[in-house]
Amino acid sequence: MSSFQLLMEGFAAALTPVNLLYALVGVTLGTLVGVLPGIGPAMTVALLLPITFTVPPASAFIMFAGIYYGGMYGGSTTSILLNTPGESASMITALEGNKMARRGRAAQALATAAIGSFVAGTIATGLLVVAAPLVVDFAIGFGPEDYFALAILAFVGVSAVLSRSLVRGLAALGLGLVIGLIGIDQQTGQARLTLGVPQLLDGIDVVIVAVGLFALGEALYVASRLRHATPEVVPVGRAWMGRSDWARSWKPWLRGTAFGFPFGALPGGGAEIPTFLSYATEKKLARGVAREEYGKGAIEGVAGPEAANNASAAGTLVPLLTLGLPTSATAAILLAAFQQYGLQPGPQLFDHNPALVWGMIASLFVGNTMLLVLNLPLAPLWARVLRVPRPYLYAGIIVFAALGVYALNGTVVDLVVLFVLGLLGFAMRRFGLPIAPAVIGMILGPMAEIQLRRALAIGAGDVTVLVQSPIAVVLLLLSLGALLTPLVRRLAERRELAPTPTRGNQPARKD
């Protein structure tokens, strides 16, 4: 069947009354939690992950699609009204968005963010429909050595690109790989790192790791740094845009989409780079009034980065669904959700579960439309949510996370592991270790180990089997390039900052 026919079947599944209800619940919860200060999309998805366990898989992922996009939009609301980005990708939105709000144009800033998110999400999801089958056809021929090289690329890309320090990124990755080793070795049957606790023989559930490191660790970290006082929220009416606002926004929406989608699909690409490029491009292209408003609240500085942010969110689903490769922290949480249902994203997922995959893709269109209809009139309500006192907010997050994890197996061991991982996540944030490499290492580590063993078994122990495939060679070279790029950049910066040597120690003579 063609991609169009499969997408139509996906719409038939997504538009059933039950799944429409799940999509509505997803976008509402995603926006409600994502709009809270200091909470980004990754933490939103991790926090709401346990509530989907009693939901059928197809409905659960339709709901998660809504949570994903809802969390993205909620972050822009926090940035504009509170100047508190929920994630690094929303920092650019806060630059101009909060200044617009301070000038009494909060409604216009929220409107261009909402409509830009809708435009970018719709276009990027259409590109996902086109790109996903092509990547699947390419990936069907992957062997064990290719999948191992792909995992290495994911490890290096996320550790080197998404981290401020290569060493810290690799250290966080190592922690994740160690967590992934806990449990019974699937090939030898030996227990590893279980400390004699029977409940750890099956390993640590990915949901506990995601909720502990992201939701609990982030909540403890943000609560330790922010004041307990109620934040000052800029008042806002119903979101709307005038004719001049439309004229100034539609081109940045399209350019931001063009920046965001390809970067989101790259390992380690993320949303930070395309949002910055979009902002820089719009600032360079600004003329007349727009040029004067930059730094004071230019609507182009909100429209472009928000479109890039949401387009990159759709772009991350291309490698996630087709290769099982998470390229961002939120994608890693979504991968954990798939594994919770016994599903492994990749080429076989499109063959074995087409209704689930295409239903989820179709629900992205549906959820995007729901977000636009829901958020334009409800902007004043989200502004009131921002006034929740901080102590109640973060105490509620911790209680909700504990209840969700305890509901998994009903054991105290899970709660102990949750709080240990929460403290670990807090310490990592405190000392500058990124969370995303740890989660991706924990999820992809066992897969990389299995593929490595399979490749070595096929090659009778010959290590050169890992570089006999052209695909594996290309992926390993890309990994090497991602590993060396930060080092080369740092050396170049040191050379630029080094003082220019002078001839000898004698002062220059005056002529």
Coordinates of C-alpha atoms in Angstrom, one line a residue:
M1 CA 0.0 0.0 0.0
S2 CA 1.1 3.6 -0.7
S3 CA 1.9 6.0 2.1
F4 CA -1.2 8.0 1.3
Q5 CA -3.5 4.9 1.7
L6 CA -1.8 4.0 4.9
L7 CA -2.2 7.6 6.2
M8 CA -5.9 7.5 5.3
E9 CA -6.3 4.3 7.3
G10 CA -4.4 6.1 10.1
F11 CA -6.9 8.9 10.0
A12 CA -9.7 6.4 10.2
A13 CA -8.2 5.1 13.4
A14 CA -7.3 8.5 14.8
L15 CA -10.8 10.0 14.2
T16 CA -12.8 7.4 16.1
P17 CA -14.6 9.0 19.1
V18 CA -12.4 7.2 21.6
N19 CA -9.1 8.1 20.1
L20 CA -10.3 11.7 19.5
L21 CA -11.0 11.8 23.3
Y22 CA -7.5 10.5 24.0
A23 CA -6.0 13.1 21.7
L24 CA -7.9 15.9 23.4
V25 CA -6.8 14.6 26.8
G26 CA -3.2 14.4 25.6
V27 CA -3.0 18.0 24.2
T28 CA -4.8 19.4 27.3
L29 CA -2.6 17.6 29.8
G30 CA 0.5 18.3 27.8
T31 CA -0.2 22.0 27.6
L32 CA -1.3 22.1 31.3
V33 CA 1.9 20.5 32.6
G34 CA 4.1 22.1 30.0
V35 CA 3.0 25.6 30.8
L36 CA 4.2 25.2 34.4
P37 CA 7.5 27.1 35.1
G38 CA 10.7 25.1 34.6
I39 CA 9.0 22.1 33.0
G40 CA 9.9 21.3 29.4
P41 CA 8.4 18.7 26.9
A42 CA 10.8 15.9 28.1
M43 CA 9.8 16.3 31.7
T44 CA 6.1 16.6 30.7
V45 CA 6.2 13.3 28.7
A46 CA 8.2 11.6 31.5
L47 CA 5.8 12.8 34.2
L48 CA 2.7 11.7 32.3
L49 CA 4.2 8.4 31.1
P50 CA 2.8 6.2 33.9
I51 CA -0.8 7.2 33.3
T52 CA -1.0 5.5 29.9
F53 CA -0.3 1.9 31.1
T54 CA -3.9 0.9 31.2
V55 CA -4.6 2.3 27.8
P56 CA -4.4 0.2 24.5
P57 CA -1.2 0.8 22.6
A58 CA -2.8 2.6 19.6
S59 CA -4.7 5.0 21.9
A60 CA -1.7 5.5 24.2
F61 CA 0.5 6.7 21.4
I62 CA -2.2 8.9 20.0
M63 CA -2.4 10.4 23.5
F64 CA 1.4 10.7 23.6
A65 CA 1.5 12.6 20.3
G66 CA -0.9 15.1 21.9
I67 CA 1.2 15.3 25.1
Y68 CA 4.4 15.8 23.0
Y69 CA 3.0 18.8 21.0
G70 CA 1.1 20.2 24.0
G71 CA 4.3 20.2 26.0
M72 CA 6.1 22.0 23.2
Y73 CA 3.4 24.8 23.1
G74 CA 3.3 25.1 26.9
G75 CA 7.0 25.9 27.0
S76 CA 6.4 28.9 24.7
T77 CA 3.7 30.2 27.0
T78 CA 6.0 30.1 30.0
S79 CA 8.8 31.8 28.0
I80 CA 6.5 34.6 26.8
L81 CA 4.6 35.4 30.0
L82 CA 7.2 34.5 32.6
N83 CA 10.5 34.7 30.8
T84 CA 11.3 31.2 32.2
P85 CA 12.0 28.8 29.4
G86 CA 11.1 25.2 30.2
E87 CA 13.9 24.0 28.0
S88 CA 16.9 25.4 26.1
A89 CA 15.0 25.5 22.8
S90 CA 12.5 28.0 24.2
M91 CA 15.3 30.4 25.3
I92 CA 15.2 32.2 21.9
T93 CA 11.4 32.6 22.2
A94 CA 11.9 34.3 25.6
L95 CA 14.3 36.9 24.1
E96 CA 11.6 38.7 22.0
G97 CA 8.4 37.1 23.4
N98 CA 8.7 38.4 26.9
K99 CA 9.6 41.9 25.7
M100 CA 6.5 41.8 23.5
A101 CA 4.5 40.9 26.6
R102 CA 6.0 43.7 28.6
R103 CA 5.0 46.1 25.9
G104 CA 1.4 45.0 26.2
R105 CA 1.5 42.6 23.2
A106 CA 1.4 39.3 25.0
A107 CA -1.8 38.3 23.1
Q108 CA 0.0 38.8 19.8
A109 CA 3.1 36.9 20.9
L110 CA 1.0 33.9 22.1
A111 CA -1.0 34.0 18.9
T112 CA 2.0 33.9 16.6
A113 CA 3.5 31.1 18.7
A114 CA 0.3 29.0 18.5
I115 CA -0.3 29.6 14.8
G116 CA 3.3 29.2 14.0
S117 CA 3.4 25.9 15.9
F118 CA 0.3 24.7 13.9
V119 CA 1.8 25.7 10.5
A120 CA 5.2 24.2 11.3
G121 CA 3.8 21.1 12.9
T122 CA 1.5 20.4 9.9
I123 CA 4.1 20.9 7.3
A124 CA 6.7 18.9 9.2
T125 CA 4.3 16.1 9.8
G126 CA 3.6 16.0 6.0
L127 CA 7.4 15.8 5.5
L128 CA 7.4 12.9 8.0
V129 CA 4.8 11.0 5.9
V130 CA 7.1 11.4 2.9
A131 CA 10.4 10.7 4.6
A132 CA 9.6 7.8 6.9
P133 CA 8.9 5.2 4.2
L134 CA 12.0 6.1 2.3
V135 CA 14.2 5.7 5.5
V136 CA 12.4 2.4 6.2
D137 CA 13.2 1.0 2.8
F138 CA 16.8 2.0 3.3
A139 CA 17.1 0.6 6.8
I140 CA 15.6 -2.9 5.9
G141 CA 19.0 -4.0 4.7
F142 CA 20.8 -3.1 8.0
G143 CA 22.8 -5.9 9.6
P144 CA 24.0 -6.2 13.2
E145 CA 27.2 -4.2 12.6
D146 CA 25.1 -1.4 11.0
Y147 CA 22.8 -1.2 14.0
F148 CA 25.8 -1.2 16.4
A149 CA 27.4 1.7 14.4
L150 CA 24.0 3.5 14.5
A151 CA 23.9 3.2 18.2
I152 CA 27.5 4.5 18.5
L153 CA 26.5 7.5 16.3
A154 CA 23.5 8.2 18.7
F155 CA 25.8 7.9 21.8
V156 CA 28.5 10.2 20.4
G157 CA 26.1 12.7 18.7
V158 CA 24.0 13.2 21.8
S159 CA 27.0 13.3 24.2
A160 CA 29.1 15.7 22.0
V161 CA 26.5 17.9 20.4
L162 CA 23.8 18.3 23.1
S163 CA 26.3 18.8 26.0
R164 CA 28.3 21.9 26.8
S165 CA 31.3 19.6 27.6
L166 CA 32.3 16.5 25.7
V167 CA 33.8 14.9 28.9
R168 CA 30.6 15.6 30.9
G169 CA 28.4 14.3 28.1
L170 CA 30.4 11.0 27.9
A171 CA 30.4 10.7 31.7
A172 CA 26.6 11.0 31.7
L173 CA 26.5 8.4 28.9
G174 CA 28.6 6.1 31.0
L175 CA 26.1 6.3 33.9
G176 CA 23.3 5.4 31.5
L177 CA 25.2 2.5 30.1
V178 CA 25.8 1.2 33.6
I179 CA 22.2 1.5 34.5
G180 CA 21.3 -0.4 31.4
L181 CA 23.6 -3.3 32.4
I182 CA 21.6 -4.0 35.6
G183 CA 19.7 -7.3 35.4
I184 CA 20.2 -10.7 33.8
D185 CA 22.5 -11.0 30.8
Q186 CA 20.2 -12.1 27.9
Q187 CA 22.8 -14.5 26.4
T188 CA 24.6 -16.0 29.4
G189 CA 21.8 -15.8 32.0
Q190 CA 24.2 -14.3 34.6
A191 CA 23.0 -11.6 37.0
R192 CA 24.8 -8.3 36.7
L193 CA 24.9 -5.4 39.2
T194 CA 21.8 -6.5 41.0
L195 CA 23.3 -6.2 44.5
G196 CA 21.4 -9.3 45.5
V197 CA 18.0 -7.7 45.1
P198 CA 15.6 -10.1 43.4
Q199 CA 13.4 -7.3 42.0
L200 CA 16.4 -6.0 40.0
L201 CA 16.9 -9.3 38.1
D202 CA 14.6 -8.0 35.3
G203 CA 16.5 -4.7 35.2
I204 CA 15.3 -1.2 36.0
D205 CA 12.2 -0.3 34.2
V206 CA 12.8 2.5 31.6
V207 CA 9.8 4.3 32.9
I208 CA 11.4 4.5 36.4
V209 CA 14.6 5.8 34.9
A210 CA 12.8 8.4 32.8
V211 CA 10.6 9.7 35.6
G212 CA 13.5 9.6 38.1
L213 CA 16.1 11.4 36.1
F214 CA 13.9 13.8 34.3
A215 CA 10.7 14.5 36.3
L216 CA 12.0 14.0 39.8
G217 CA 15.6 15.2 39.3
E218 CA 14.5 18.3 37.4
A219 CA 11.8 19.1 39.9
L220 CA 14.3 18.9 42.8
Y221 CA 16.8 21.0 40.9
V222 CA 14.4 23.7 39.8
A223 CA 12.8 23.8 43.3
S224 CA 16.3 24.3 44.8
R225 CA 17.1 27.3 42.7
L226 CA 13.8 29.2 42.2
R227 CA 12.2 31.4 44.8
H228 CA 9.0 30.3 46.5
A229 CA 7.2 33.5 45.8
T230 CA 4.4 33.5 43.3
P231 CA 6.0 34.6 39.9
E232 CA 5.0 37.9 38.2
V233 CA 2.9 36.9 35.2
V234 CA 2.2 39.4 32.5
P235 CA -1.6 39.8 32.1
V236 CA -3.0 38.6 28.8
G237 CA -6.4 38.6 27.0
R238 CA -7.6 36.4 24.2
A239 CA -4.8 35.7 21.7
W240 CA -5.3 37.5 18.4
M241 CA -3.2 39.0 15.6
G242 CA -3.8 42.1 13.4
R243 CA -3.3 42.3 9.7
S244 CA 0.3 43.7 10.1
D245 CA 1.2 40.9 12.5
W246 CA 0.0 38.3 9.9
A247 CA 2.1 40.0 7.2
R248 CA 5.2 40.0 9.4
S249 CA 4.8 36.4 10.6
W250 CA 4.0 34.1 7.7
K251 CA 7.4 34.2 6.1
P252 CA 9.2 33.5 9.4
W253 CA 6.9 30.5 10.0
L254 CA 7.9 29.0 6.7
R255 CA 11.6 29.7 7.1
G256 CA 11.6 28.4 10.7
T257 CA 10.0 25.1 9.4
A258 CA 12.7 24.8 6.8
F259 CA 15.4 25.2 9.5
G260 CA 13.7 22.9 12.1
F261 CA 12.7 19.7 10.3
P262 CA 16.1 18.6 9.0
F263 CA 18.0 19.5 12.2
G264 CA 15.4 17.5 14.2
A265 CA 16.0 14.4 12.1
L266 CA 19.8 14.5 12.6
P267 CA 21.4 12.6 15.5
G268 CA 22.2 15.2 18.1
G269 CA 20.6 17.9 16.0
G270 CA 18.0 19.0 18.5
A271 CA 16.0 22.2 18.4
E272 CA 18.6 24.6 19.8
I273 CA 20.6 25.2 16.6
P274 CA 17.6 25.7 14.3
T275 CA 15.9 28.1 16.7
F276 CA 19.0 30.2 17.0
L277 CA 19.5 30.1 13.2
S278 CA 15.9 31.1 12.6
Y279 CA 16.3 34.0 15.1
A280 CA 19.6 35.2 13.5
T281 CA 18.1 34.9 10.0
E282 CA 15.0 36.9 10.8
K283 CA 17.1 39.6 12.5
K284 CA 19.3 39.8 9.5
L285 CA 16.4 40.1 7.1
A286 CA 14.4 42.6 9.2
R287 CA 13.8 46.0 7.6
G288 CA 12.1 49.2 8.8
V289 CA 10.0 48.9 11.9
A290 CA 11.0 45.2 12.5
R291 CA 14.7 46.1 12.6
E292 CA 14.0 48.9 15.2
E293 CA 11.9 46.5 17.3
Y294 CA 14.5 43.8 17.6
G295 CA 15.7 43.6 21.2
K296 CA 12.5 45.4 22.2
G297 CA 9.9 42.7 21.2
A298 CA 9.9 41.9 17.4
I299 CA 7.1 39.5 16.4
E300 CA 9.4 37.9 13.8
G301 CA 11.7 36.8 16.7
V302 CA 8.9 34.8 18.2
A303 CA 7.3 33.4 15.0
G304 CA 10.5 32.0 13.4
P305 CA 12.0 30.2 16.4
E306 CA 8.7 28.8 17.5
A307 CA 8.1 27.3 14.0
A308 CA 11.6 25.9 14.0
N309 CA 11.1 24.4 17.5
N310 CA 7.9 22.6 16.5
A311 CA 9.2 21.5 13.1
S312 CA 12.2 19.9 14.8
A313 CA 9.8 18.0 17.1
A314 CA 8.3 16.3 14.1
G315 CA 11.8 15.8 12.6
T316 CA 12.9 13.8 15.6
L317 CA 10.1 11.2 14.9
V318 CA 11.7 10.3 11.6
P319 CA 14.8 8.5 13.0
L320 CA 12.8 7.4 16.1
L321 CA 10.1 5.6 14.2
T322 CA 12.2 4.3 11.3
L323 CA 15.5 3.4 13.0
G324 CA 14.6 3.3 16.7
L325 CA 17.1 6.2 17.1
P326 CA 16.2 8.9 19.6
T327 CA 17.8 12.2 18.7
S328 CA 16.6 14.3 21.7
A329 CA 15.6 13.8 25.3
T330 CA 11.9 13.8 24.6
A331 CA 12.4 11.2 21.8
A332 CA 14.2 9.0 24.3
I333 CA 11.2 9.2 26.6
L334 CA 8.9 8.2 23.7
L335 CA 11.2 5.3 22.9
A336 CA 10.8 4.2 26.5
A337 CA 7.1 4.3 26.0
F338 CA 7.3 2.1 23.0
Q339 CA 9.4 -0.4 24.9
Q340 CA 6.9 -0.4 27.8
Y341 CA 4.4 -2.0 25.4
G342 CA 7.0 -4.5 24.1
L343 CA 7.5 -2.6 20.8
Q344 CA 10.8 -1.7 19.2
P345 CA 10.7 1.2 16.8
G346 CA 12.5 0.5 13.5
P347 CA 11.8 -0.9 10.0
Q348 CA 9.9 -3.9 11.3
L349 CA 7.5 -1.7 13.3
F350 CA 6.1 -0.4 10.0
D351 CA 5.5 -3.9 8.8
H352 CA 4.2 -5.5 12.0
N353 CA 2.2 -2.6 13.4
P354 CA 1.2 -0.3 10.5
A355 CA -2.1 0.7 12.1
L356 CA -0.3 1.9 15.3
V357 CA 2.4 3.8 13.4
W358 CA 0.2 5.5 10.9
G359 CA -2.5 6.1 13.5
M360 CA 0.0 8.0 15.6
I361 CA 1.3 10.0 12.5
A362 CA -2.3 10.9 11.6
S363 CA -3.0 11.9 15.2
L364 CA -0.2 14.5 14.9
F365 CA -2.3 16.4 12.4
V366 CA -5.4 16.0 14.6
G367 CA -3.6 17.0 17.8
N368 CA -2.0 20.0 16.0
T369 CA -5.5 21.3 15.0
M370 CA -6.8 20.7 18.5
L371 CA -3.9 22.7 20.0
L372 CA -4.7 25.7 17.9
V373 CA -8.4 25.6 18.6
L374 CA -7.8 25.0 22.3
N375 CA -5.0 27.4 23.1
L376 CA -6.1 30.6 21.3
P377 CA -9.2 31.1 23.5
L378 CA -7.6 29.5 26.6
A379 CA -4.5 31.8 26.9
P380 CA -5.9 33.7 29.9
L381 CA -6.5 30.3 31.7
W382 CA -2.9 29.2 31.1
A383 CA -1.7 32.5 32.5
R384 CA -3.6 31.7 35.7
V385 CA -2.0 28.3 36.0
L386 CA 1.4 30.0 36.1
R387 CA 0.4 31.6 39.4
V388 CA 0.4 28.2 41.2
P389 CA 2.7 28.6 44.3
R390 CA 6.1 26.9 43.7
P391 CA 6.1 24.7 46.9
Y392 CA 2.7 23.2 46.0
L393 CA 3.8 22.7 42.4
Y394 CA 7.0 20.8 43.0
A395 CA 5.6 18.8 45.9
G396 CA 2.8 17.8 43.6
I397 CA 5.2 16.7 40.9
I398 CA 7.1 14.5 43.4
V399 CA 3.9 12.9 44.7
F400 CA 2.5 12.3 41.2
A401 CA 5.8 10.7 40.0
A402 CA 5.9 8.4 43.1
L403 CA 2.2 7.3 42.6
G404 CA 2.8 6.6 38.9
V405 CA 5.9 4.5 39.5
Y406 CA 4.3 2.6 42.4
A407 CA 1.4 1.7 40.2
L408 CA 3.8 -0.2 37.8
N409 CA 4.5 -3.2 40.0
G410 CA 3.3 -2.2 43.5
T411 CA 6.7 -2.7 45.1
V412 CA 8.6 -0.5 47.5
V413 CA 11.8 -1.3 45.6
D414 CA 10.6 0.7 42.7
L415 CA 10.0 3.7 44.9
V416 CA 13.5 3.4 46.4
V417 CA 15.1 3.1 42.9
L418 CA 13.0 6.1 41.8
F419 CA 14.2 8.4 44.6
V420 CA 17.8 7.2 44.2
L421 CA 17.6 8.1 40.5
G422 CA 15.9 11.3 41.4
L423 CA 18.8 12.3 43.7
L424 CA 21.2 11.2 40.9
G425 CA 19.4 13.4 38.4
F426 CA 19.5 16.3 40.8
A427 CA 23.3 15.8 41.3
M428 CA 23.8 15.6 37.6
R429 CA 22.0 18.9 37.0
R430 CA 23.8 20.5 39.9
F431 CA 27.2 19.6 38.6
G432 CA 26.5 20.2 34.9
L433 CA 26.1 16.6 33.6
P434 CA 23.4 16.4 30.9
I435 CA 20.4 14.1 31.4
A436 CA 19.7 13.1 27.8
P437 CA 22.9 11.1 27.2
A438 CA 22.2 9.1 30.4
V439 CA 18.7 8.2 29.4
I440 CA 19.7 7.4 25.8
G441 CA 22.6 5.3 27.0
M442 CA 20.3 3.3 29.3
I443 CA 17.7 2.6 26.6
L444 CA 20.1 2.0 23.6
G445 CA 22.9 0.3 25.6
P446 CA 21.3 -3.2 25.8
M447 CA 20.5 -3.0 22.1
A448 CA 24.0 -2.0 21.1
E449 CA 25.4 -4.8 23.3
I450 CA 23.2 -7.4 21.6
Q451 CA 24.0 -6.2 18.1
L452 CA 27.7 -6.1 18.9
R453 CA 27.6 -9.7 20.1
R454 CA 25.6 -10.8 17.0
A455 CA 28.1 -9.2 14.7
L456 CA 31.1 -10.8 16.4
A457 CA 29.3 -14.1 16.4
I458 CA 28.7 -13.9 12.6
G459 CA 32.4 -12.9 12.1
A460 CA 33.6 -15.7 14.4
G461 CA 35.2 -13.2 16.7
D462 CA 36.9 -11.2 14.0
V463 CA 36.6 -7.5 15.0
T464 CA 37.0 -6.3 11.4
V465 CA 33.4 -7.5 10.8
L466 CA 32.4 -4.2 12.3
V467 CA 33.8 -2.2 9.4
Q468 CA 33.1 -4.5 6.5
S469 CA 29.7 -2.9 5.8
P470 CA 29.8 0.4 3.9
I471 CA 26.9 1.7 5.9
A472 CA 28.7 0.9 9.2
V473 CA 31.9 2.6 7.9
V474 CA 30.0 5.8 7.1
L475 CA 28.2 5.8 10.4
L476 CA 31.4 5.2 12.3
L477 CA 33.1 8.0 10.4
L478 CA 30.2 10.3 11.2
S479 CA 30.6 9.4 14.9
L480 CA 34.3 10.2 14.7
G481 CA 33.6 13.5 13.2
A482 CA 31.0 14.3 15.9
L483 CA 33.6 13.3 18.5
L484 CA 36.4 15.4 17.1
T485 CA 34.4 18.5 16.2
P486 CA 34.1 19.9 19.8
L487 CA 37.8 19.3 20.3
V488 CA 38.8 21.0 17.1
R489 CA 36.5 23.9 17.9
R490 CA 38.0 24.3 21.3
L491 CA 41.6 24.3 20.0
A492 CA 40.6 26.9 17.4
E493 CA 39.1 29.1 20.2
R494 CA 42.3 28.8 22.3
R495 CA 44.5 29.8 19.3
E496 CA 42.3 32.9 18.8
L497 CA 42.5 33.9 22.4
A498 CA 46.3 33.2 22.7
P499 CA 48.4 36.4 23.0
T500 CA 50.5 37.3 19.9
P501 CA 54.2 36.5 20.6
T502 CA 56.7 39.4 20.5
R503 CA 60.3 39.3 19.4
G504 CA 62.5 38.8 22.4
N505 CA 61.9 40.6 25.7
Q506 CA 63.3 44.0 24.6
P507 CA 60.9 46.8 24.2
A508 CA 60.5 48.1 20.6
R509 CA 62.8 51.1 19.8
K510 CA 61.3 54.4 18.8
D511 CA 62.4 55.6 15.4

